[in-house]
mmCIF file of C-alpha atoms and ligand atoms in Angstrom:
data_model
loop_
_atom_site.group_PDB
_atom_site.id
_atom_site.type_symbol
_atom_site.label_atom_id
_atom_site.label_comp_id
_atom_site.label_asym_id
_atom_site.label_seq_id
_atom_site.Cartn_x
_atom_site.Cartn_y
_atom_site.Cartn_z
ATOM 1 C CA MET A 294 -18.670 -6.767 37.184
ATOM 2 C CA SER A 295 -15.897 -6.232 34.357
ATOM 3 C CA THR A 296 -13.076 -5.211 36.905
ATOM 4 C CA LEU A 297 -9.637 -6.512 37.070
ATOM 5 C CA SER A 298 -7.777 -8.891 34.621
ATOM 6 C CA GLN A 299 -4.245 -8.799 32.900
ATOM 7 C CA THR A 300 -3.472 -9.490 29.199
ATOM 8 C CA SER A 301 -5.350 -12.584 28.107
ATOM 9 C CA PRO A 302 -2.847 -15.578 26.810
ATOM 10 C CA ASP A 303 -3.950 -15.365 23.084
ATOM 11 C CA GLU A 304 -3.813 -11.849 23.417
ATOM 12 C CA LYS A 305 -7.267 -10.296 22.724
ATOM 13 C CA ALA A 306 -8.389 -8.616 25.618
ATOM 14 C CA PHE A 307 -6.608 -6.232 28.151
ATOM 15 C CA VAL A 308 -8.266 -4.028 30.870
ATOM 16 C CA ARG A 309 -5.943 -1.917 33.386
ATOM 17 C CA PRO A 310 -6.046 -3.267 37.012
ATOM 18 C CA GLY A 311 -8.697 -1.260 38.535
ATOM 19 C CA PHE A 312 -10.168 0.451 35.651
ATOM 20 C CA GLN A 313 -13.689 -0.851 35.491
ATOM 21 C CA TRP A 314 -14.676 -0.809 31.489
ATOM 22 C CA ASP A 315 -18.527 0.040 31.848
ATOM 23 C CA ALA A 316 -18.307 2.484 35.245
ATOM 24 C CA ALA A 317 -18.137 5.495 33.323
ATOM 25 C CA ASP A 318 -21.694 7.887 33.033
ATOM 26 C CA ALA A 319 -21.101 8.427 29.432
ATOM 27 C CA TYR A 320 -19.159 7.009 26.308
ATOM 28 C CA LEU A 321 -17.254 9.240 22.986
ATOM 29 C CA PHE A 322 -16.787 6.730 19.870
ATOM 30 C CA ASP A 323 -14.575 7.443 17.259
ATOM 31 C CA ILE A 324 -16.480 6.215 14.323
ATOM 32 C CA ASP A 325 -13.517 4.810 11.380
ATOM 33 C CA GLY A 326 -12.085 1.615 12.733
ATOM 34 C CA THR A 327 -13.825 2.089 15.803
ATOM 35 C CA LEU A 328 -17.668 1.549 14.936
ATOM 36 C CA LEU A 329 -17.206 1.026 11.478
ATOM 37 C CA ASN A 330 -15.287 1.133 8.464
ATOM 38 C CA SER A 331 -15.729 2.236 5.210
ATOM 39 C CA ARG A 332 -15.720 -0.006 2.005
ATOM 40 C CA ASP A 333 -16.371 3.045 -0.706
ATOM 41 C CA ALA A 334 -14.651 5.497 -1.886
ATOM 42 C CA VAL A 335 -17.117 8.756 -1.231
ATOM 43 C CA HIS A 336 -15.383 10.135 1.493
ATOM 44 C CA TYR A 337 -11.483 10.032 -0.297
ATOM 45 C CA LEU A 338 -12.664 11.323 -3.583
ATOM 46 C CA ALA A 339 -14.666 14.150 -1.319
ATOM 47 C CA PHE A 340 -10.885 15.327 -0.340
ATOM 48 C CA HIS A 341 -9.935 15.817 -3.666
ATOM 49 C CA LYS A 342 -13.025 16.658 -5.739
ATOM 50 C CA ALA A 343 -12.973 19.460 -3.170
ATOM 51 C CA VAL A 344 -9.358 20.767 -3.315
ATOM 52 C CA SER A 345 -9.314 21.398 -7.348
ATOM 53 C CA ALA A 346 -13.060 22.518 -7.009
ATOM 54 C CA VAL A 347 -12.298 25.019 -4.572
ATOM 55 C CA LEU A 348 -7.561 25.443 -5.306
ATOM 56 C CA GLY A 349 -7.647 24.934 -8.662
ATOM 57 C CA ILE A 350 -5.159 21.817 -8.052
ATOM 58 C CA GLN A 351 -4.690 18.357 -7.644
ATOM 59 C CA ALA A 352 -3.495 17.124 -4.484
ATOM 60 C CA SER A 353 -3.632 13.800 -3.477
ATOM 61 C CA ILE A 354 -4.305 12.701 -0.061
ATOM 62 C CA ASP A 355 -2.485 9.229 -0.974
ATOM 63 C CA GLY A 356 0.252 8.670 1.671
ATOM 64 C CA VAL A 357 -1.165 11.466 4.520
ATOM 65 C CA PRO A 358 -1.742 9.046 8.029
ATOM 66 C CA VAL A 359 -5.537 9.504 7.692
ATOM 67 C CA HIS A 360 -5.953 6.829 10.355
ATOM 68 C CA GLY A 361 -6.955 8.843 13.816
ATOM 69 C CA ASN A 362 -6.236 12.344 11.588
ATOM 70 C CA THR A 363 -9.166 14.527 11.594
ATOM 71 C CA ASP A 364 -10.695 15.554 7.894
ATOM 72 C CA PRO A 365 -9.125 19.317 7.743
ATOM 73 C CA GLY A 366 -5.577 17.855 9.572
ATOM 74 C CA ILE A 367 -5.654 15.517 6.239
ATOM 75 C CA LEU A 368 -6.212 18.318 3.653
ATOM 76 C CA ARG A 369 -3.821 20.354 5.388
ATOM 77 C CA ALA A 370 -0.863 17.641 5.351
ATOM 78 C CA ALA A 371 -1.698 16.628 1.638
ATOM 79 C CA LEU A 372 -1.999 20.705 0.732
ATOM 80 C CA GLN A 373 1.397 21.530 2.447
ATOM 81 C CA ARG A 374 3.133 18.478 0.432
ATOM 82 C CA ALA A 375 1.698 20.230 -2.603
ATOM 83 C CA GLY A 376 3.534 23.146 -1.879
ATOM 84 C CA VAL A 377 0.176 25.525 -0.327
ATOM 85 C CA GLN A 378 1.097 27.634 2.501
ATOM 86 C CA ASN A 379 -0.622 27.436 5.322
ATOM 87 C CA ALA A 380 -2.071 31.029 5.560
ATOM 88 C CA LYS A 381 -3.661 30.438 1.894
ATOM 89 C CA ILE A 382 -4.320 26.775 3.548
ATOM 90 C CA ASP A 383 -6.247 29.133 6.386
ATOM 91 C CA ARG A 384 -8.355 31.059 4.289
ATOM 92 C CA HIS A 385 -10.016 28.273 2.261
ATOM 93 C CA MET A 386 -10.729 25.290 4.556
ATOM 94 C CA HIS A 387 -14.061 26.485 5.424
ATOM 95 C CA GLU A 388 -14.585 26.398 1.956
ATOM 96 C CA ILE A 389 -13.266 23.022 1.218
ATOM 97 C CA VAL A 390 -15.246 21.722 3.834
ATOM 98 C CA GLU A 391 -17.905 23.248 3.181
ATOM 99 C CA PHE A 392 -17.319 21.443 -0.530
ATOM 100 C CA MET A 393 -16.745 18.453 0.773
ATOM 101 C CA CYS A 394 -19.614 18.182 3.238
ATOM 102 C CA ALA A 395 -21.991 19.030 0.231
ATOM 103 C CA ASP A 396 -20.341 16.622 -1.784
ATOM 104 C CA VAL A 397 -20.412 13.407 0.577
ATOM 105 C CA VAL A 398 -24.168 14.741 0.522
ATOM 106 C CA ARG A 399 -24.547 14.203 -3.012
ATOM 107 C CA ASN A 400 -23.027 10.641 -3.156
ATOM 108 C CA HIS A 401 -24.811 9.512 0.289
ATOM 109 C CA GLU A 402 -26.139 6.617 -1.353
ATOM 110 C CA GLN A 403 -23.278 5.363 -2.183
ATOM 111 C CA LEU A 404 -21.666 5.476 1.214
ATOM 112 C CA ARG A 405 -21.041 1.590 2.104
ATOM 113 C CA PRO A 406 -20.162 1.576 5.954
ATOM 114 C CA GLU A 407 -19.493 -1.690 7.477
ATOM 115 C CA LEU A 408 -20.307 -2.209 11.298
ATOM 116 C CA CYS A 409 -17.786 -3.231 12.841
ATOM 117 C CA PRO A 410 -17.856 -7.032 15.549
ATOM 118 C CA THR A 411 -20.121 -7.392 17.455
ATOM 119 C CA ILE A 412 -20.972 -3.333 17.743
ATOM 120 C CA PRO A 413 -24.361 -3.096 18.065
ATOM 121 C CA GLU A 414 -24.297 -5.489 21.028
ATOM 122 C CA LEU A 415 -21.892 -4.038 22.828
ATOM 123 C CA ILE A 416 -23.798 -0.376 22.071
ATOM 124 C CA ALA A 417 -27.048 -2.048 23.133
ATOM 125 C CA ARG A 418 -25.114 -3.366 26.414
ATOM 126 C CA LEU A 419 -24.542 0.439 27.364
ATOM 127 C CA GLN A 420 -27.487 2.120 26.339
ATOM 128 C CA ALA A 421 -29.529 -0.465 28.230
ATOM 129 C CA SER A 422 -26.997 0.024 31.391
ATOM 130 C CA GLY A 423 -28.216 3.226 30.860
ATOM 131 C CA LYS A 424 -25.073 5.073 29.433
ATOM 132 C CA LEU A 425 -25.057 8.612 27.184
ATOM 133 C CA LEU A 426 -23.719 7.695 23.629
ATOM 134 C CA GLY A 427 -21.642 10.356 21.667
ATOM 135 C CA ALA A 428 -19.554 10.280 18.788
ATOM 136 C CA ALA A 429 -16.374 11.938 18.604
ATOM 137 C CA SER A 430 -14.866 11.794 15.282
ATOM 138 C CA GLY A 431 -11.994 13.820 13.079
ATOM 139 C CA ASN A 432 -15.049 13.279 10.707
ATOM 140 C CA LEU A 433 -16.776 16.463 9.663
ATOM 141 C CA GLY A 434 -19.518 16.211 11.002
ATOM 142 C CA PRO A 435 -22.510 16.103 8.244
ATOM 143 C CA ILE A 436 -20.278 13.259 6.777
ATOM 144 C CA GLY A 437 -19.699 11.531 10.604
ATOM 145 C CA TRP A 438 -23.878 11.149 10.910
ATOM 146 C CA LEU A 439 -24.141 10.718 7.689
ATOM 147 C CA LYS A 440 -22.440 7.257 8.436
ATOM 148 C CA LEU A 441 -23.968 6.169 11.474
ATOM 149 C CA GLU A 442 -27.447 7.008 9.574
ATOM 150 C CA LYS A 443 -26.319 4.465 6.649
ATOM 151 C CA THR A 444 -25.623 2.062 10.109
ATOM 152 C CA GLY A 445 -29.494 2.363 11.643
ATOM 153 C CA LEU A 446 -26.480 3.766 14.762
ATOM 154 C CA LYS A 447 -27.277 7.290 14.391
ATOM 155 C CA PRO A 448 -30.700 6.910 16.656
ATOM 156 C CA MET A 449 -28.381 5.660 19.525
ATOM 157 C CA PHE A 450 -26.204 8.493 20.165
ATOM 158 C CA SER A 451 -27.386 12.012 22.180
ATOM 159 C CA PHE A 452 -24.792 13.608 20.667
ATOM 160 C CA GLY A 453 -21.521 14.271 18.714
ATOM 161 C CA SER A 454 -18.606 16.461 18.681
ATOM 162 C CA PHE A 455 -16.471 16.747 15.974
ATOM 163 C CA THR A 456 -14.241 18.611 13.433
ATOM 164 C CA PHE A 457 -13.989 21.611 12.305
ATOM 165 C CA PRO A 458 -13.208 24.226 13.126
ATOM 166 C CA LEU A 459 -11.468 21.891 16.142
ATOM 167 C CA GLU A 460 -9.043 20.362 14.638
ATOM 168 C CA SER A 461 -6.852 17.698 17.017
ATOM 169 C CA ARG A 462 -8.482 14.911 18.432
ATOM 170 C CA ALA A 463 -8.067 16.289 22.179
ATOM 171 C CA ASP A 464 -9.816 19.454 21.502
ATOM 172 C CA ILE A 465 -12.272 17.001 19.962
ATOM 173 C CA PHE A 466 -12.878 14.992 22.922
ATOM 174 C CA ARG A 467 -12.831 17.905 25.213
ATOM 175 C CA HIS A 468 -15.501 19.000 23.248
ATOM 176 C CA GLY A 469 -17.684 15.414 23.385
ATOM 177 C CA ILE A 470 -16.411 15.742 27.512
ATOM 178 C CA GLN A 471 -18.485 18.876 27.813
ATOM 179 C CA LEU A 472 -21.257 18.258 26.170
ATOM 180 C CA ALA A 473 -21.343 15.094 28.051
ATOM 181 C CA ARG A 474 -21.521 17.508 31.179
ATOM 182 C CA GLN A 475 -23.869 19.820 29.909
ATOM 183 C CA ARG A 476 -26.419 16.801 29.664
ATOM 184 C CA LEU A 477 -25.377 14.719 33.232
ATOM 185 C CA GLY A 478 -23.719 17.532 35.536
ATOM 186 C CA GLU A 479 -20.120 18.451 36.161
ATOM 187 C CA ALA A 480 -19.400 15.321 38.176
ATOM 188 C CA THR A 481 -20.201 13.066 34.753
ATOM 189 C CA THR A 482 -17.557 10.617 33.921
ATOM 190 C CA VAL A 483 -16.488 9.872 30.681
ATOM 191 C CA THR A 484 -14.761 7.042 28.503
ATOM 192 C CA VAL A 485 -12.869 7.413 25.127
ATOM 193 C CA VAL A 486 -13.622 4.020 22.486
ATOM 194 C CA GLY A 487 -11.229 4.149 20.025
ATOM 195 C CA ASP A 488 -9.212 2.153 17.192
ATOM 196 C CA THR A 489 -6.022 4.291 17.282
ATOM 197 C CA PRO A 490 -2.641 5.804 19.001
ATOM 198 C CA SER A 491 -3.793 8.683 18.538
ATOM 199 C CA ASP A 492 -7.340 8.372 19.815
ATOM 200 C CA ILE A 493 -5.599 7.012 22.793
ATOM 201 C CA GLU A 494 -3.061 9.977 23.661
ATOM 202 C CA SER A 495 -5.506 12.142 22.569
ATOM 203 C CA ALA A 496 -8.017 10.793 25.341
ATOM 204 C CA ARG A 497 -5.169 10.826 27.712
ATOM 205 C CA ALA A 498 -4.348 14.752 26.833
ATOM 206 C CA ALA A 499 -8.412 15.257 27.292
ATOM 207 C CA GLY A 500 -8.169 13.715 31.281
ATOM 208 C CA THR A 501 -10.129 10.366 30.480
ATOM 209 C CA THR A 502 -10.313 7.007 29.893
ATOM 210 C CA VAL A 503 -10.255 5.174 26.692
ATOM 211 C CA ILE A 504 -10.640 1.891 25.522
ATOM 212 C CA ALA A 505 -9.134 0.932 22.564
ATOM 213 C CA LEU A 506 -10.258 -1.670 19.973
ATOM 214 C CA ALA A 507 -8.309 -3.202 17.413
ATOM 215 C CA THR A 508 -11.182 -3.278 14.221
ATOM 216 C CA GLY A 509 -9.062 -0.156 12.488
ATOM 217 C CA VAL A 510 -5.978 -0.515 10.946
ATOM 218 C CA PHE A 511 -4.017 -1.260 14.190
ATOM 219 C CA ARG A 512 -3.122 -4.698 15.710
ATOM 220 C CA PHE A 513 -3.724 -5.233 19.690
ATOM 221 C CA SER A 514 0.002 -4.858 19.593
ATOM 222 C CA ASP A 515 0.081 -1.480 18.285
ATOM 223 C CA LEU A 516 -2.135 -0.340 20.580
ATOM 224 C CA MET A 517 -1.436 -2.028 23.575
ATOM 225 C CA ALA A 518 2.090 -0.068 23.596
ATOM 226 C CA HIS A 519 0.607 3.431 23.834
ATOM 227 C CA HIS A 520 -1.249 1.881 27.048
ATOM 228 C CA PRO A 521 -4.952 2.181 26.750
ATOM 229 C CA ASP A 522 -6.997 1.240 30.307
ATOM 230 C CA ALA A 523 -8.052 -1.396 28.070
ATOM 231 C CA CYS A 524 -8.084 -2.782 24.672
ATOM 232 C CA PHE A 525 -10.007 -5.759 22.561
ATOM 233 C CA ALA A 526 -9.199 -6.705 19.512
ATOM 234 C CA SER A 527 -13.282 -6.205 18.437
ATOM 235 C CA GLY A 528 -16.162 -5.512 20.000
ATOM 236 C CA THR A 529 -16.227 -9.183 19.937
ATOM 237 C CA ASP A 530 -13.837 -9.859 22.944
ATOM 238 C CA LEU A 531 -14.940 -6.606 24.883
ATOM 239 C CA MET A 532 -18.393 -8.541 25.362
ATOM 240 C CA ALA A 533 -17.162 -12.005 25.501
ATOM 241 C CA HIS A 534 -14.797 -10.497 28.576
ATOM 242 C CA ASP A 535 -18.245 -8.955 29.634
ATOM 243 C CA GLN A 536 -19.960 -11.503 30.090
ATOM 244 C CA ALA A 537 -17.305 -13.873 31.512
ATOM 245 C CA GLY A 538 -17.517 -11.469 34.379
ATOM 246 C CA LEU A 539 -14.044 -10.587 34.325
HETATM 247 MG MG1 MG B 758 -10.757 6.111 14.214
#
């Protein structure tokens, strides 16, 4: 199943010839824009509160590219823009991210993650096929897990690879691949599922295949420009593709 197809005329589904989207042993799912979108400001506000509490300055993350970035990467960019030197950022990063995590935990009842279309069905489809599922995200671990818990997805994920101390997405994916191989063996094949050009490029850098879903801020055509192995407008289109036996 699910082997060959070209870009469909309505540009909602692409699978690279020879790539079988459901052939991997394990799948690493990005969180924001891939599994869910947050309809609250809890995570966003935590950045500002943490910087203010730890460094005593106001440094907005507004205008910093957040999609496909990592929490420490966002912090670093916002602080550099506010004139804070890297050495000082490094010295305080641990304390800032700890504050952020504690703040999101404190306000977790206000988290409003909204599942992306057909994600429960896609996850169930992979689970029924015996696939190992991991989360791999630029979120700080406790924040990523809380979002997954709130959507009911947490029990479906066997492990997570998150940011800090890892700061690059490629390193987060590499670590996720290691975690999958620790569980299933060295020959384990892994596919990343993400929603940004950064996910596509970082999956490549980590030496693995990638399925892109245009359910974050990037459109199908934006993602196609980065040559993912497969690309779908949403999980609904992926499942339709699957059910059509393509
Ligand atoms: Mg994302």
